[in-house]
Amino acid sequence: MGTGQEHTVKAFDQDIKQLRALISQMGGLAEEAIHDAMKALQRGDTALADQVRGKDKAIDAIESEVEKLVVRLIALRAPMADDLREVIAALKIAAVIERIGDYAKNVAKRVPLIHTEGEERIEALSLLPAMARMASDMVHDVLDAFASRDAAVAAEICARDTALDDFYDSIFRTLVTFMVENPRTVSQVAHLLFVAKNIERIGDHATNVAEMVYFAATGRYLADEAATA
């Protein structure tokens, strides 16, 4: 291998490392946003909720960095096969993480509306943090799978989404029952249902990332694998 080619390979490797680092940084911020949004919800902490909303811009900024790096990688390095799959997956994953950050921001927006003075505390509120932890763990683990190109973990994360959906259905029934029995809580319950749906969507997006990771690692679509299993 000539010196010029060696330099090109090293430069490509450095770009890939930077791309993975940006995705990891985005993911960390998204996980933090989910955690802080739920903490704010539990405590009625509007100041923390405002911080979550303000920090969302940092996630958006990193997504822009990812987009620029991917364009540069494709234009200058002309990656092929599995390298190209990883680069395109990173671009798509960055967009999904940005949406996950938006869902956390949406939860934070509901904090002052849910904790209106004088409104009764709803017991189902205590179930939401556990659901959020499930979703956040899915995000964390799928980004680890992307960094290690681990197709098996990606497939396992997709299977977890069913448990999260079941959790959402249980919380939905609990909240609707409470609302029917306590009509004065209709407004508060509506906001909590919105929060639960946002958490459920975070899990859906983590599953989308897992499918991208699986394809990047194997060149095969997970849905096709499941259909022929």
Tab-separated table of C-alpha atoms in Angstrom:
chain	number	residue	atom	x	y	z
A	1	MET	CA	0.000	0.000	0.000
A	2	GLY	CA	1.469	3.370	-1.031
A	3	THR	CA	1.949	6.273	1.349
A	4	GLY	CA	-0.882	8.268	-0.243
A	5	GLN	CA	-3.315	5.388	0.120
A	6	GLU	CA	-2.230	4.818	3.712
A	7	HIS	CA	-2.866	8.481	4.434
A	8	THR	CA	-6.337	8.245	2.856
A	9	VAL	CA	-7.234	5.176	4.944
A	10	LYS	CA	-6.020	6.829	8.149
A	11	ALA	CA	-7.930	9.999	7.330
A	12	PHE	CA	-11.077	7.957	6.677
A	13	ASP	CA	-10.658	6.095	9.957
A	14	GLN	CA	-10.311	9.391	11.801
A	15	ASP	CA	-13.468	10.719	10.166
A	16	ILE	CA	-15.387	7.571	11.125
A	17	LYS	CA	-14.161	7.892	14.722
A	18	GLN	CA	-15.303	11.504	14.779
A	19	LEU	CA	-18.672	10.496	13.335
A	20	ARG	CA	-19.149	7.833	16.009
A	21	ALA	CA	-18.104	10.321	18.701
A	22	LEU	CA	-20.675	12.867	17.509
A	23	ILE	CA	-23.431	10.242	17.509
A	24	SER	CA	-22.393	9.171	21.007
A	25	GLN	CA	-22.392	12.780	22.207
A	26	MET	CA	-25.847	13.362	20.718
A	27	GLY	CA	-27.130	10.198	22.350
A	28	GLY	CA	-25.748	11.192	25.729
A	29	LEU	CA	-27.505	14.552	25.545
A	30	ALA	CA	-30.767	12.884	24.515
A	31	GLU	CA	-30.558	10.422	27.425
A	32	GLU	CA	-29.861	13.304	29.812
A	33	ALA	CA	-32.850	15.193	28.400
A	34	ILE	CA	-35.158	12.216	29.000
A	35	HIS	CA	-33.847	11.798	32.555
A	36	ASP	CA	-34.115	15.488	33.432
A	37	ALA	CA	-37.551	15.882	31.841
A	38	MET	CA	-38.901	13.022	33.968
A	39	LYS	CA	-37.193	14.373	37.083
A	40	ALA	CA	-38.802	17.753	36.419
A	41	LEU	CA	-42.165	16.047	35.924
A	42	GLN	CA	-41.927	14.127	39.185
A	43	ARG	CA	-40.872	17.173	41.196
A	44	GLY	CA	-42.891	19.810	39.392
A	45	ASP	CA	-39.548	21.522	38.749
A	46	THR	CA	-40.306	24.122	36.079
A	47	ALA	CA	-36.756	25.527	36.180
A	48	LEU	CA	-35.305	22.111	35.285
A	49	ALA	CA	-37.977	21.713	32.603
A	50	ASP	CA	-36.862	25.029	31.093
A	51	GLN	CA	-33.244	23.791	31.092
A	52	VAL	CA	-34.263	20.690	29.143
A	53	ARG	CA	-35.983	22.845	26.551
A	54	GLY	CA	-32.967	25.164	26.284
A	55	LYS	CA	-30.429	22.348	25.904
A	56	ASP	CA	-32.295	20.882	22.941
A	57	LYS	CA	-30.438	23.360	20.726
A	58	ALA	CA	-27.177	21.558	21.529
A	59	ILE	CA	-28.572	18.319	20.076
A	60	ASP	CA	-29.687	20.171	16.949
A	61	ALA	CA	-26.222	21.703	16.561
A	62	ILE	CA	-24.493	18.305	16.702
A	63	GLU	CA	-26.912	16.930	14.123
A	64	SER	CA	-25.761	19.715	11.793
A	65	GLU	CA	-22.130	18.706	12.431
A	66	VAL	CA	-22.963	15.103	11.568
A	67	GLU	CA	-24.609	16.165	8.315
A	68	LYS	CA	-21.564	18.220	7.282
A	69	LEU	CA	-19.157	15.411	8.164
A	70	VAL	CA	-21.173	12.823	6.238
A	71	VAL	CA	-21.230	15.034	3.132
A	72	ARG	CA	-17.471	15.508	3.413
A	73	LEU	CA	-16.884	11.778	3.917
A	74	ILE	CA	-18.900	10.780	0.880
A	75	ALA	CA	-17.434	13.519	-1.319
A	76	LEU	CA	-13.786	13.075	-0.350
A	77	ARG	CA	-13.465	9.428	0.734
A	78	ALA	CA	-16.018	7.708	-1.551
A	79	PRO	CA	-16.717	4.931	1.002
A	80	MET	CA	-17.911	1.573	-0.336
A	81	ALA	CA	-19.959	-1.375	0.943
A	82	ASP	CA	-20.068	-1.685	4.748
A	83	ASP	CA	-18.280	1.655	5.242
A	84	LEU	CA	-20.912	3.425	3.170
A	85	ARG	CA	-23.687	1.670	5.099
A	86	GLU	CA	-22.214	2.898	8.372
A	87	VAL	CA	-21.898	6.481	7.136
A	88	ILE	CA	-25.490	6.578	5.854
A	89	ALA	CA	-26.738	4.882	9.033
A	90	ALA	CA	-25.002	7.554	11.124
A	91	LEU	CA	-26.752	10.289	9.158
A	92	LYS	CA	-30.152	8.658	9.655
A	93	ILE	CA	-29.458	7.884	13.314
A	94	ALA	CA	-28.541	11.524	13.996
A	95	ALA	CA	-31.940	12.584	12.642
A	96	VAL	CA	-33.692	10.043	14.868
A	97	ILE	CA	-31.779	11.152	17.972
A	98	GLU	CA	-32.795	14.731	17.210
A	99	ARG	CA	-36.425	13.574	17.254
A	100	ILE	CA	-35.857	11.761	20.554
A	101	GLY	CA	-34.553	15.045	21.980
A	102	ASP	CA	-37.721	16.721	20.731
A	103	TYR	CA	-39.857	14.161	22.558
A	104	ALA	CA	-37.970	14.848	25.796
A	105	LYS	CA	-38.491	18.569	25.203
A	106	ASN	CA	-42.207	17.945	24.682
A	107	VAL	CA	-42.382	16.198	28.060
A	108	ALA	CA	-40.633	19.158	29.679
A	109	LYS	CA	-43.163	21.551	28.138
A	110	ARG	CA	-45.976	19.746	29.958
A	111	VAL	CA	-44.438	20.098	33.435
A	112	PRO	CA	-45.971	23.501	34.326
A	113	LEU	CA	-49.326	22.402	32.877
A	114	ILE	CA	-49.462	19.158	34.879
A	115	HIS	CA	-48.403	20.740	38.152
A	116	THR	CA	-50.992	23.514	38.207
A	117	GLU	CA	-51.600	24.646	41.779
A	118	GLY	CA	-54.485	22.914	43.473
A	119	GLU	CA	-54.737	19.985	41.083
A	120	GLU	CA	-54.782	16.515	42.586
A	121	ARG	CA	-51.667	14.362	42.220
A	122	ILE	CA	-52.377	11.343	40.051
A	123	GLU	CA	-50.882	8.077	41.256
A	124	ALA	CA	-50.161	6.901	37.699
A	125	LEU	CA	-47.542	9.654	37.550
A	126	SER	CA	-45.299	7.331	39.574
A	127	LEU	CA	-45.399	4.748	36.741
A	128	LEU	CA	-44.116	7.094	34.053
A	129	PRO	CA	-40.483	7.294	35.270
A	130	ALA	CA	-40.152	3.499	35.072
A	131	MET	CA	-41.467	3.566	31.520
A	132	ALA	CA	-39.071	6.407	30.682
A	133	ARG	CA	-36.144	4.387	32.089
A	134	MET	CA	-37.052	1.503	29.777
A	135	ALA	CA	-37.077	3.841	26.787
A	136	SER	CA	-33.859	5.580	27.830
A	137	ASP	CA	-32.104	2.231	28.322
A	138	MET	CA	-33.135	1.268	24.789
A	139	VAL	CA	-31.582	4.489	23.466
A	140	HIS	CA	-28.379	3.941	25.445
A	141	ASP	CA	-27.995	0.303	24.428
A	142	VAL	CA	-28.748	0.858	20.752
A	143	LEU	CA	-26.091	3.562	20.525
A	144	ASP	CA	-23.604	1.180	22.159
A	145	ALA	CA	-24.622	-1.369	19.513
A	146	PHE	CA	-23.948	1.182	16.777
A	147	ALA	CA	-20.495	1.947	18.176
A	148	SER	CA	-19.605	-1.769	18.318
A	149	ARG	CA	-21.509	-2.772	15.147
A	150	ASP	CA	-23.342	-5.381	17.224
A	151	ALA	CA	-26.215	-6.785	15.168
A	152	ALA	CA	-27.313	-9.228	17.898
A	153	VAL	CA	-27.844	-6.455	20.452
A	154	ALA	CA	-29.688	-4.392	17.847
A	155	ALA	CA	-32.104	-7.278	17.241
A	156	GLU	CA	-32.615	-7.729	20.992
A	157	ILE	CA	-33.496	-4.044	21.400
A	158	CYS	CA	-36.201	-4.339	18.749
A	159	ALA	CA	-37.737	-7.164	20.781
A	160	ARG	CA	-37.846	-4.906	23.868
A	161	ASP	CA	-40.199	-2.473	22.167
A	162	THR	CA	-43.123	-4.868	22.719
A	163	ALA	CA	-42.639	-4.647	26.506
A	164	LEU	CA	-42.558	-0.854	26.313
A	165	ASP	CA	-45.761	-0.824	24.256
A	166	ASP	CA	-47.419	-3.077	26.834
A	167	PHE	CA	-46.311	-0.674	29.584
A	168	TYR	CA	-47.821	2.221	27.646
A	169	ASP	CA	-51.119	0.371	27.198
A	170	SER	CA	-51.252	-0.320	30.952
A	171	ILE	CA	-50.574	3.327	31.843
A	172	PHE	CA	-53.131	4.472	29.264
A	173	ARG	CA	-55.847	2.282	30.816
A	174	THR	CA	-54.908	3.415	34.331
A	175	LEU	CA	-55.050	7.095	33.408
A	176	VAL	CA	-58.330	6.833	31.508
A	177	THR	CA	-59.945	4.929	34.393
A	178	PHE	CA	-58.739	7.566	36.845
A	179	MET	CA	-60.052	10.350	34.635
A	180	VAL	CA	-63.499	8.736	34.372
A	181	GLU	CA	-63.675	8.343	38.150
A	182	ASN	CA	-62.331	11.879	38.768
A	183	PRO	CA	-63.708	14.141	36.005
A	184	ARG	CA	-62.058	17.246	37.455
A	185	THR	CA	-58.663	15.790	36.473
A	186	VAL	CA	-59.437	15.604	32.739
A	187	SER	CA	-56.971	18.334	31.808
A	188	GLN	CA	-54.143	16.950	33.945
A	189	VAL	CA	-54.682	13.393	32.701
A	190	ALA	CA	-54.687	14.579	29.079
A	191	HIS	CA	-51.206	16.061	29.618
A	192	LEU	CA	-49.976	12.831	31.262
A	193	LEU	CA	-51.337	10.781	28.367
A	194	PHE	CA	-49.352	13.063	26.056
A	195	VAL	CA	-46.219	12.427	28.144
A	196	ALA	CA	-46.750	8.657	28.053
A	197	LYS	CA	-47.214	8.758	24.278
A	198	ASN	CA	-43.984	10.723	23.870
A	199	ILE	CA	-42.104	8.111	25.903
A	200	GLU	CA	-43.636	5.355	23.790
A	201	ARG	CA	-42.458	7.185	20.660
A	202	ILE	CA	-38.905	7.366	22.078
A	203	GLY	CA	-38.976	3.561	22.257
A	204	ASP	CA	-40.237	3.375	18.678
A	205	HIS	CA	-37.377	5.594	17.538
A	206	ALA	CA	-34.814	3.518	19.443
A	207	THR	CA	-36.197	0.525	17.542
A	208	ASN	CA	-35.768	2.412	14.265
A	209	VAL	CA	-32.127	3.046	15.169
A	210	ALA	CA	-31.685	-0.648	16.020
A	211	GLU	CA	-32.936	-1.603	12.558
A	212	MET	CA	-30.415	0.805	10.998
A	213	VAL	CA	-27.606	-0.614	13.146
A	214	TYR	CA	-28.527	-4.139	12.098
A	215	PHE	CA	-28.461	-3.186	8.424
A	216	ALA	CA	-25.170	-1.288	8.764
A	217	ALA	CA	-23.548	-4.281	10.459
A	218	THR	CA	-24.935	-7.055	8.252
A	219	GLY	CA	-26.197	-5.577	4.997
A	220	ARG	CA	-29.516	-7.305	5.686
A	221	TYR	CA	-32.849	-5.907	6.867
A	222	LEU	CA	-34.011	-7.091	10.256
A	223	ALA	CA	-37.655	-7.248	9.109
A	224	ASP	CA	-36.647	-9.647	6.326
A	225	GLU	CA	-34.712	-11.809	8.789
A	226	ALA	CA	-37.723	-11.972	11.124
A	227	ALA	CA	-40.049	-12.890	8.253
A	228	THR	CA	-37.925	-15.864	7.234
A	229	ALA	CA	-37.121	-17.019	10.783
